[in-house]
mmCIF file of C-alpha atoms and ligand atoms in Angstrom:
data_model
loop_
_atom_site.group_PDB
_atom_site.id
_atom_site.type_symbol
_atom_site.label_atom_id
_atom_site.label_comp_id
_atom_site.label_asym_id
_atom_site.label_seq_id
_atom_site.Cartn_x
_atom_site.Cartn_y
_atom_site.Cartn_z
ATOM 1 C CA MET A 1 -14.178 7.351 -17.353
ATOM 2 C CA GLU A 2 -15.505 9.608 -13.951
ATOM 3 C CA ILE A 3 -14.669 7.313 -11.477
ATOM 4 C CA GLU A 4 -11.127 7.774 -13.363
ATOM 5 C CA ASP A 5 -9.971 11.478 -14.235
ATOM 6 C CA ALA A 6 -11.161 11.669 -9.642
ATOM 7 C CA ILE A 7 -9.615 9.320 -7.987
ATOM 8 C CA ALA A 8 -6.763 10.583 -11.621
ATOM 9 C CA ARG A 9 -7.132 13.830 -9.627
ATOM 10 C CA TYR A 10 -7.134 12.958 -5.557
ATOM 11 C CA GLY A 11 -5.370 9.518 -5.241
ATOM 12 C CA VAL A 12 -8.184 7.752 -2.685
ATOM 13 C CA LEU A 13 -12.124 8.017 -3.049
ATOM 14 C CA VAL A 14 -14.647 6.471 -1.180
ATOM 15 C CA PHE A 15 -17.866 4.972 -1.684
ATOM 16 C CA LYS A 16 -20.311 4.690 1.304
ATOM 17 C CA ASN A 17 -22.093 1.930 1.997
ATOM 18 C CA GLN A 18 -21.923 -0.100 -1.062
ATOM 19 C CA SER A 19 -23.558 -4.390 -0.320
ATOM 20 C CA LEU A 20 -20.771 -6.036 -2.485
ATOM 21 C CA ARG A 21 -20.369 -9.930 -2.297
ATOM 22 C CA ASN A 22 -16.546 -10.852 -2.953
ATOM 23 C CA ASP A 23 -17.933 -11.833 -6.530
ATOM 24 C CA GLU A 24 -19.188 -8.208 -7.435
ATOM 25 C CA HIS A 25 -15.608 -7.086 -5.200
ATOM 26 C CA ILE A 26 -13.952 -8.771 -7.864
ATOM 27 C CA ALA A 27 -16.531 -7.206 -10.342
ATOM 28 C CA PHE A 28 -15.997 -3.788 -9.860
ATOM 29 C CA ALA A 29 -12.023 -3.643 -9.851
ATOM 30 C CA ILE A 30 -11.985 -5.236 -12.713
ATOM 31 C CA HIS A 31 -13.370 -2.431 -14.954
ATOM 32 C CA PHE A 32 -9.727 -0.219 -13.714
ATOM 33 C CA GLY A 33 -7.535 -3.097 -14.748
ATOM 34 C CA GLU A 34 -6.431 -6.544 -14.469
ATOM 35 C CA VAL A 35 -6.566 -8.523 -10.507
ATOM 36 C CA GLU A 36 -3.168 -9.233 -9.004
ATOM 37 C CA ALA A 37 -2.548 -12.910 -9.628
ATOM 38 C CA GLU A 38 -1.498 -14.026 -6.868
ATOM 39 C CA PRO A 39 -3.225 -12.422 -2.916
ATOM 40 C CA VAL A 40 -1.061 -12.772 -1.062
ATOM 41 C CA ASN A 41 -2.432 -13.912 2.367
ATOM 42 C CA THR A 42 0.614 -16.269 3.861
ATOM 43 C CA GLY A 43 -1.369 -18.937 5.490
ATOM 44 C CA ARG A 44 -4.441 -17.273 5.887
ATOM 45 C CA THR A 45 -6.855 -20.242 4.036
ATOM 46 C CA ARG A 46 -9.889 -18.103 5.118
ATOM 47 C CA LEU A 47 -11.073 -16.240 2.073
ATOM 48 C CA THR A 48 -11.583 -19.318 -1.011
ATOM 49 C CA GLU A 49 -11.830 -16.442 -3.888
ATOM 50 C CA THR A 50 -8.749 -16.782 -5.899
ATOM 51 C CA LYS A 51 -7.764 -12.835 -5.947
ATOM 52 C CA LEU A 52 -9.067 -11.547 -2.320
ATOM 53 C CA ASN A 53 -6.410 -10.283 -0.122
ATOM 54 C CA ASP A 54 -7.745 -10.557 3.325
ATOM 55 C CA ILE A 55 -7.188 -8.059 5.853
ATOM 56 C CA SER A 56 -9.032 -9.864 8.870
ATOM 57 C CA ASN A 57 -7.407 -10.190 11.993
ATOM 58 C CA LEU A 58 -9.363 -13.443 11.376
ATOM 59 C CA ASN A 59 -9.121 -17.230 11.645
ATOM 60 C CA ALA A 60 -10.971 -19.548 9.035
ATOM 61 C CA ASP A 61 -13.434 -20.124 10.910
ATOM 62 C CA GLY A 62 -14.268 -16.596 12.165
ATOM 63 C CA SER A 63 -12.654 -16.447 15.287
ATOM 64 C CA LEU A 64 -9.812 -13.744 16.244
ATOM 65 C CA MET A 65 -6.174 -14.936 15.144
ATOM 66 C CA LYS A 66 -3.771 -14.817 18.446
ATOM 67 C CA ALA A 67 -1.433 -12.070 19.458
ATOM 68 C CA ASP A 68 1.577 -14.703 19.228
ATOM 69 C CA ASP A 69 0.122 -15.120 15.438
ATOM 70 C CA ARG A 70 2.550 -15.754 13.049
ATOM 71 C CA ARG A 71 0.114 -14.132 9.880
ATOM 72 C CA ARG A 72 -0.963 -11.368 12.104
ATOM 73 C CA MET A 73 3.127 -10.838 12.898
ATOM 74 C CA PHE A 74 3.460 -10.516 8.842
ATOM 75 C CA SER A 75 -0.217 -7.854 8.969
ATOM 76 C CA LEU A 76 1.059 -6.134 10.972
ATOM 77 C CA GLY A 77 3.523 -4.874 8.209
ATOM 78 C CA ASN A 78 -0.171 -2.970 7.135
ATOM 79 C CA ARG A 79 1.241 -0.812 9.963
ATOM 80 C CA LEU A 80 4.194 0.634 8.391
ATOM 81 C CA TRP A 81 3.606 3.469 5.210
ATOM 82 C CA HIS A 82 3.600 1.115 2.250
ATOM 83 C CA SER A 83 2.511 1.405 -1.305
ATOM 84 C CA ASP A 84 0.432 -2.810 -2.293
ATOM 85 C CA SER A 85 2.800 -4.520 -3.763
ATOM 86 C CA SER A 86 5.780 -2.304 -3.889
ATOM 87 C CA PHE A 87 7.994 -5.621 -3.290
ATOM 88 C CA LYS A 88 7.189 -6.938 -6.497
ATOM 89 C CA THR A 89 8.420 -6.742 -9.863
ATOM 90 C CA VAL A 90 5.803 -5.351 -11.422
ATOM 91 C CA PRO A 91 3.603 -3.085 -8.563
ATOM 92 C CA ALA A 92 0.339 -2.422 -8.410
ATOM 93 C CA SER A 93 -1.758 0.395 -10.092
ATOM 94 C CA TYR A 94 -5.336 0.743 -7.720
ATOM 95 C CA SER A 95 -6.654 -1.369 -4.579
ATOM 96 C CA PHE A 96 -9.925 -1.352 -3.562
ATOM 97 C CA LEU A 97 -10.463 -2.119 0.189
ATOM 98 C CA PHE A 98 -14.274 -3.411 1.536
ATOM 99 C CA ALA A 99 -14.717 -2.998 5.061
ATOM 100 C CA HIS A 100 -17.457 -6.526 6.245
ATOM 101 C CA VAL A 101 -17.329 -5.931 9.973
ATOM 102 C CA VAL A 102 -14.797 -2.668 11.638
ATOM 103 C CA PRO A 103 -14.185 -2.220 14.579
ATOM 104 C CA PRO A 104 -16.678 -0.032 17.177
ATOM 105 C CA HIS A 105 -13.260 2.016 18.300
ATOM 106 C CA GLY A 106 -9.323 2.667 16.069
ATOM 107 C CA GLY A 107 -8.572 0.639 12.476
ATOM 108 C CA GLU A 108 -8.710 3.681 10.786
ATOM 109 C CA THR A 109 -6.534 3.588 7.530
ATOM 110 C CA GLU A 110 -4.738 7.029 6.800
ATOM 111 C CA PHE A 111 -3.736 7.275 2.998
ATOM 112 C CA ALA A 112 -0.509 10.492 2.045
ATOM 113 C CA ASP A 113 0.066 11.590 -1.081
ATOM 114 C CA MET A 114 3.237 11.523 -2.608
ATOM 115 C CA ARG A 115 2.567 14.116 -5.001
ATOM 116 C CA ALA A 116 2.259 16.694 -2.417
ATOM 117 C CA ALA A 117 5.506 14.733 -0.339
ATOM 118 C CA TRP A 118 7.547 15.333 -4.398
ATOM 119 C CA ASP A 119 6.366 18.686 -5.263
ATOM 120 C CA ALA A 120 7.173 19.886 -1.102
ATOM 121 C CA LEU A 121 10.890 18.664 -1.367
ATOM 122 C CA PRO A 122 13.933 21.520 -2.069
ATOM 123 C CA VAL A 123 14.883 20.833 -5.975
ATOM 124 C CA ASP A 124 19.063 20.004 -5.230
ATOM 125 C CA GLN A 125 16.596 17.275 -3.293
ATOM 126 C CA ARG A 126 14.191 16.536 -6.298
ATOM 127 C CA THR A 127 17.487 16.189 -8.728
ATOM 128 C CA ARG A 128 19.488 13.108 -6.448
ATOM 129 C CA LEU A 129 16.249 11.736 -5.846
ATOM 130 C CA THR A 130 15.460 11.180 -9.662
ATOM 131 C CA LYS A 131 18.228 9.011 -10.878
ATOM 132 C CA LEU A 132 18.590 7.025 -7.401
ATOM 133 C CA ASP A 133 16.173 3.103 -7.315
ATOM 134 C CA ALA A 134 15.395 1.435 -3.842
ATOM 135 C CA TRP A 135 15.332 -2.065 -3.147
ATOM 136 C CA HIS A 136 11.996 -3.355 -2.152
ATOM 137 C CA SER A 137 11.048 -6.850 -0.010
ATOM 138 C CA LEU A 138 7.899 -8.035 2.107
ATOM 139 C CA LEU A 139 10.310 -9.067 4.315
ATOM 140 C CA TYR A 140 12.348 -5.816 5.099
ATOM 141 C CA SER A 141 8.752 -3.954 6.037
ATOM 142 C CA ARG A 142 8.223 -6.926 8.774
ATOM 143 C CA GLU A 143 12.115 -6.958 9.439
ATOM 144 C CA LEU A 144 11.126 -3.481 10.838
ATOM 145 C CA LEU A 145 8.838 -4.191 13.231
ATOM 146 C CA GLY A 146 11.848 -6.835 14.528
ATOM 147 C CA PHE A 147 10.057 -9.776 12.999
ATOM 148 C CA SER A 148 12.634 -11.427 10.800
ATOM 149 C CA ASP A 149 11.771 -15.907 11.165
ATOM 150 C CA PHE A 150 11.526 -15.616 7.506
ATOM 151 C CA ASN A 151 11.924 -19.065 6.199
ATOM 152 C CA ALA A 152 13.646 -20.131 2.528
ATOM 153 C CA ASP A 153 10.920 -20.339 0.696
ATOM 154 C CA GLU A 154 9.515 -16.664 1.372
ATOM 155 C CA ARG A 155 12.811 -15.592 1.846
ATOM 156 C CA ALA A 156 13.016 -16.925 -2.164
ATOM 157 C CA LYS A 157 9.394 -15.707 -2.914
ATOM 158 C CA TYR A 158 9.976 -12.564 -1.709
ATOM 159 C CA ALA A 159 13.405 -11.588 -3.284
ATOM 160 C CA PRO A 160 13.963 -7.704 -3.370
ATOM 161 C CA VAL A 161 12.699 -5.956 -6.530
ATOM 162 C CA ARG A 162 14.616 -2.645 -7.663
ATOM 163 C CA HIS A 163 12.380 0.394 -7.845
ATOM 164 C CA PRO A 164 12.905 3.789 -8.825
ATOM 165 C CA MET A 165 12.115 6.207 -5.689
ATOM 166 C CA SER A 166 10.123 9.424 -8.372
ATOM 167 C CA ARG A 167 7.823 8.463 -10.829
ATOM 168 C CA VAL A 168 5.230 9.850 -13.673
ATOM 169 C CA HIS A 169 1.720 9.286 -13.570
ATOM 170 C CA PRO A 170 0.203 8.033 -16.201
ATOM 171 C CA ILE A 171 -2.734 10.021 -16.743
ATOM 172 C CA SER A 172 -1.847 13.012 -14.283
ATOM 173 C CA GLY A 173 1.457 13.585 -15.564
ATOM 174 C CA ARG A 174 1.939 14.520 -11.862
ATOM 175 C CA ARG A 175 6.166 13.192 -10.586
ATOM 176 C CA SER A 176 5.063 11.272 -7.017
ATOM 177 C CA LEU A 177 7.650 9.770 -4.750
ATOM 178 C CA PHE A 178 7.708 6.121 -4.518
ATOM 179 C CA ILE A 179 8.874 5.573 -1.020
ATOM 180 C CA SER A 180 7.376 2.500 1.422
ATOM 181 C CA SER A 181 7.688 0.934 3.963
ATOM 182 C CA HIS A 182 9.352 -1.839 1.966
ATOM 183 C CA ILE A 183 12.750 0.132 0.624
ATOM 184 C CA GLY A 184 15.598 -2.115 2.745
ATOM 185 C CA ARG A 185 18.006 -0.161 0.836
ATOM 186 C CA VAL A 186 18.856 2.376 -2.165
ATOM 187 C CA GLU A 187 21.389 1.397 -4.691
ATOM 188 C CA GLY A 188 24.431 2.531 -4.339
ATOM 189 C CA MET A 189 24.031 3.255 -0.953
ATOM 190 C CA LEU A 190 25.819 2.187 2.324
ATOM 191 C CA VAL A 191 23.014 0.226 3.952
ATOM 192 C CA PRO A 192 23.049 2.838 7.031
ATOM 193 C CA GLU A 193 23.150 5.483 4.418
ATOM 194 C CA GLY A 194 20.034 3.969 2.667
ATOM 195 C CA LYS A 195 17.649 3.532 5.442
ATOM 196 C CA GLU A 196 18.402 7.031 7.181
ATOM 197 C CA LEU A 197 17.115 8.611 3.715
ATOM 198 C CA ILE A 198 13.926 6.511 3.849
ATOM 199 C CA ARG A 199 13.423 7.493 6.919
ATOM 200 C CA ASP A 200 13.494 11.040 6.077
ATOM 201 C CA LEU A 201 11.736 10.959 3.309
ATOM 202 C CA MET A 202 8.441 9.095 4.802
ATOM 203 C CA GLU A 203 8.806 11.793 7.813
ATOM 204 C CA SER A 204 8.581 14.122 5.006
ATOM 205 C CA ALA A 205 6.015 12.969 3.120
ATOM 206 C CA THR A 206 3.392 11.683 6.257
ATOM 207 C CA GLN A 207 3.790 14.890 7.744
ATOM 208 C CA ARG A 208 -0.298 15.543 8.630
ATOM 209 C CA GLU A 209 -1.008 17.926 5.871
ATOM 210 C CA PHE A 210 -0.110 16.065 3.477
ATOM 211 C CA VAL A 211 -2.843 12.851 5.599
ATOM 212 C CA HIS A 212 -6.168 11.892 5.469
ATOM 213 C CA SER A 213 -7.360 9.032 7.924
ATOM 214 C CA HIS A 214 -10.222 7.934 6.991
ATOM 215 C CA SER A 215 -12.301 6.420 9.538
ATOM 216 C CA TRP A 216 -14.511 3.340 8.807
ATOM 217 C CA SER A 217 -18.314 2.096 8.553
ATOM 218 C CA VAL A 218 -19.875 -0.830 7.491
ATOM 219 C CA GLY A 219 -20.360 -0.675 2.922
ATOM 220 C CA ASP A 220 -17.328 1.572 2.801
ATOM 221 C CA LEU A 221 -15.513 1.221 -0.444
ATOM 222 C CA VAL A 222 -12.299 2.972 -0.159
ATOM 223 C CA MET A 223 -10.137 3.455 -4.034
ATOM 224 C CA TRP A 224 -6.268 4.740 -3.532
ATOM 225 C CA ASP A 225 -3.397 4.835 -6.231
ATOM 226 C CA ASN A 226 -0.462 3.091 -5.760
ATOM 227 C CA ARG A 227 1.556 4.790 -7.494
ATOM 228 C CA CYS A 228 0.920 8.330 -5.942
ATOM 229 C CA THR A 229 0.128 7.427 -2.682
ATOM 230 C CA MET A 230 1.629 6.320 0.768
ATOM 231 C CA HIS A 231 -1.010 4.023 3.034
ATOM 232 C CA ARG A 232 -1.448 2.458 6.696
ATOM 233 C CA GLY A 233 -3.098 0.415 8.959
ATOM 234 C CA ARG A 234 -3.632 2.196 12.937
ATOM 235 C CA PRO A 235 -3.939 -0.009 15.824
ATOM 236 C CA PHE A 236 -7.416 -0.497 17.995
ATOM 237 C CA ASP A 237 -7.809 -3.705 19.808
ATOM 238 C CA ASP A 238 -7.529 -6.972 17.387
ATOM 239 C CA GLN A 239 -7.998 -9.033 20.618
ATOM 240 C CA ARG A 240 -11.203 -8.613 21.438
ATOM 241 C CA HIS A 241 -13.288 -6.876 18.152
ATOM 242 C CA PRO A 242 -13.495 -8.821 14.641
ATOM 243 C CA ARG A 243 -12.099 -7.117 11.496
ATOM 244 C CA ASP A 244 -13.508 -8.224 8.608
ATOM 245 C CA LEU A 245 -11.951 -5.862 5.380
ATOM 246 C CA ARG A 246 -10.771 -7.635 2.183
ATOM 247 C CA ARG A 247 -9.139 -6.208 -1.241
ATOM 248 C CA VAL A 248 -9.141 -5.934 -4.565
ATOM 249 C CA THR A 249 -5.273 -4.614 -6.117
ATOM 250 C CA LEU A 250 -4.861 -4.475 -9.924
ATOM 251 C CA VAL A 251 -1.767 -4.853 -11.539
ATOM 252 C CA ASP A 252 0.503 -1.715 -13.627
ATOM 253 C CA ALA A 253 -0.146 -2.625 -16.525
ATOM 254 C CA SER A 254 1.793 0.931 -17.578
ATOM 255 C CA TYR A 255 4.759 0.308 -15.714
ATOM 256 C CA GLY A 256 7.932 1.251 -16.851
ATOM 257 C CA LYS A 257 6.488 2.773 -19.944
ATOM 258 C CA THR A 258 5.133 6.147 -18.702
ATOM 259 C CA PRO A 259 8.382 9.122 -20.881
ATOM 260 C CA GLN A 260 10.014 9.703 -17.488
ATOM 261 C CA PRO A 261 10.685 13.515 -18.300
ATOM 262 C CA THR A 262 14.393 15.053 -17.322
ATOM 263 C CA SER A 263 12.634 17.954 -16.217
ATOM 264 C CA ILE A 264 12.180 17.748 -12.452
ATOM 265 C CA PHE A 265 10.248 20.586 -11.417
ATOM 266 C CA ALA A 266 6.223 18.789 -10.618
ATOM 267 C CA SER A 267 4.527 18.902 -13.686
ATOM 268 C CA THR A 268 1.416 20.335 -14.273
ATOM 269 C CA ALA A 269 -2.063 18.339 -13.466
HETATM 270 C C1 OGA B 1 -4.368 -3.015 3.088
HETATM 271 C C2 OGA B 1 -3.555 -1.863 4.427
HETATM 272 C C3 OGA B 1 -4.664 -1.172 6.304
HETATM 273 C C4 OGA B 1 -5.931 -1.083 7.188
HETATM 274 O O1 OGA B 1 -4.900 -3.010 3.155
HETATM 275 O O2 OGA B 1 -3.143 -2.328 2.234
HETATM 276 O O3 OGA B 1 -3.035 -1.872 3.624
HETATM 277 O O4 OGA B 1 -5.562 -0.112 7.322
HETATM 278 N N1 OGA B 1 -4.339 -2.200 4.962
HETATM 279 O O5 OGA B 1 -5.876 -2.288 6.769
HETATM 280 MN MN1 MN B 2 -2.214 -2.489 1.917
#
C-alpha cells in the first residue's frame, strides 16, 4: 500500500487539513494494525474513547491543568526523546497524532531518524550495541525529570521491560538504534555506566541533521514509525494556551519475529 511504502522510507508522514472525529481517527489507524489495548492516560478522564491517548494540557471540563497537577508531571516526560510504548513488553509500531487545538507559539514535535543515527555510529560501537539489551520503564523517564512520586500500583504496572538496543525493520530491512528516555539501565552494566552510554547515544542520535521539527496546525495528522524514530514535544506556554492533540498507537505485531542478521553493516532499503 502506498502509505506503508512511504512510511517505510521516510519514518514520518504528515497529512494536512484533515477533519477527524475520534472514531474516524481510530478507524484510519486500524488499517495499519491492531490498536494498543491500553492508552497511557495516567488519571485523565477527558476522552471517553478507550483507544485514545490524551496528549493535551486539559482537564475533563476543558480548563487548563494547573502547573503542579500530577497528570501534567507525567506528561512532561513526553518532552524527552522517546519511542512510544518502549516501556511495554511489546512496543509500538505506528502512532497517529491528530491536532484539534494548537498554541500560538511553540509546542512543536521533533522526530529523529534512528536508522541514520545507527548508520553514523562507528563500526565497533555498532558491533557492541547489537549484543546489548536495555531496561525500559515509564517511571525511568519521569525520574529523569526529577518526578518520582509513584504509588505501588504504578510501580507494579510500569515495572521495567527488556529490549535490544538495535533492531531491524520488518519492511525496510534497515537496522535502527533502539533507545528511548524510558531506558534506566543497560543489561550487564552498572547503572551509571549504562546511563552514561545512553546519554552519549542520545546526543549523537539527535544531532540536528537527523531531526525534523513539525510545527502544528489544526487538522494535521502526523503518523510515525516508533520502530525507527524517536520523538519529543517542545515546550509552550501551557498555563495560558490550550493544546489538544490526541494519539492512537498500534502494537508492533512483528516484534521479535523479524530475523536479526548478525552483520552490523547498514543494510540497504
Ligand atoms: C506523543 C508525544 C509529543 C508532543 O503523543 O506520543 O510524545 O509534541 N507527543 O505532544
Ligand atoms: Mn510519544
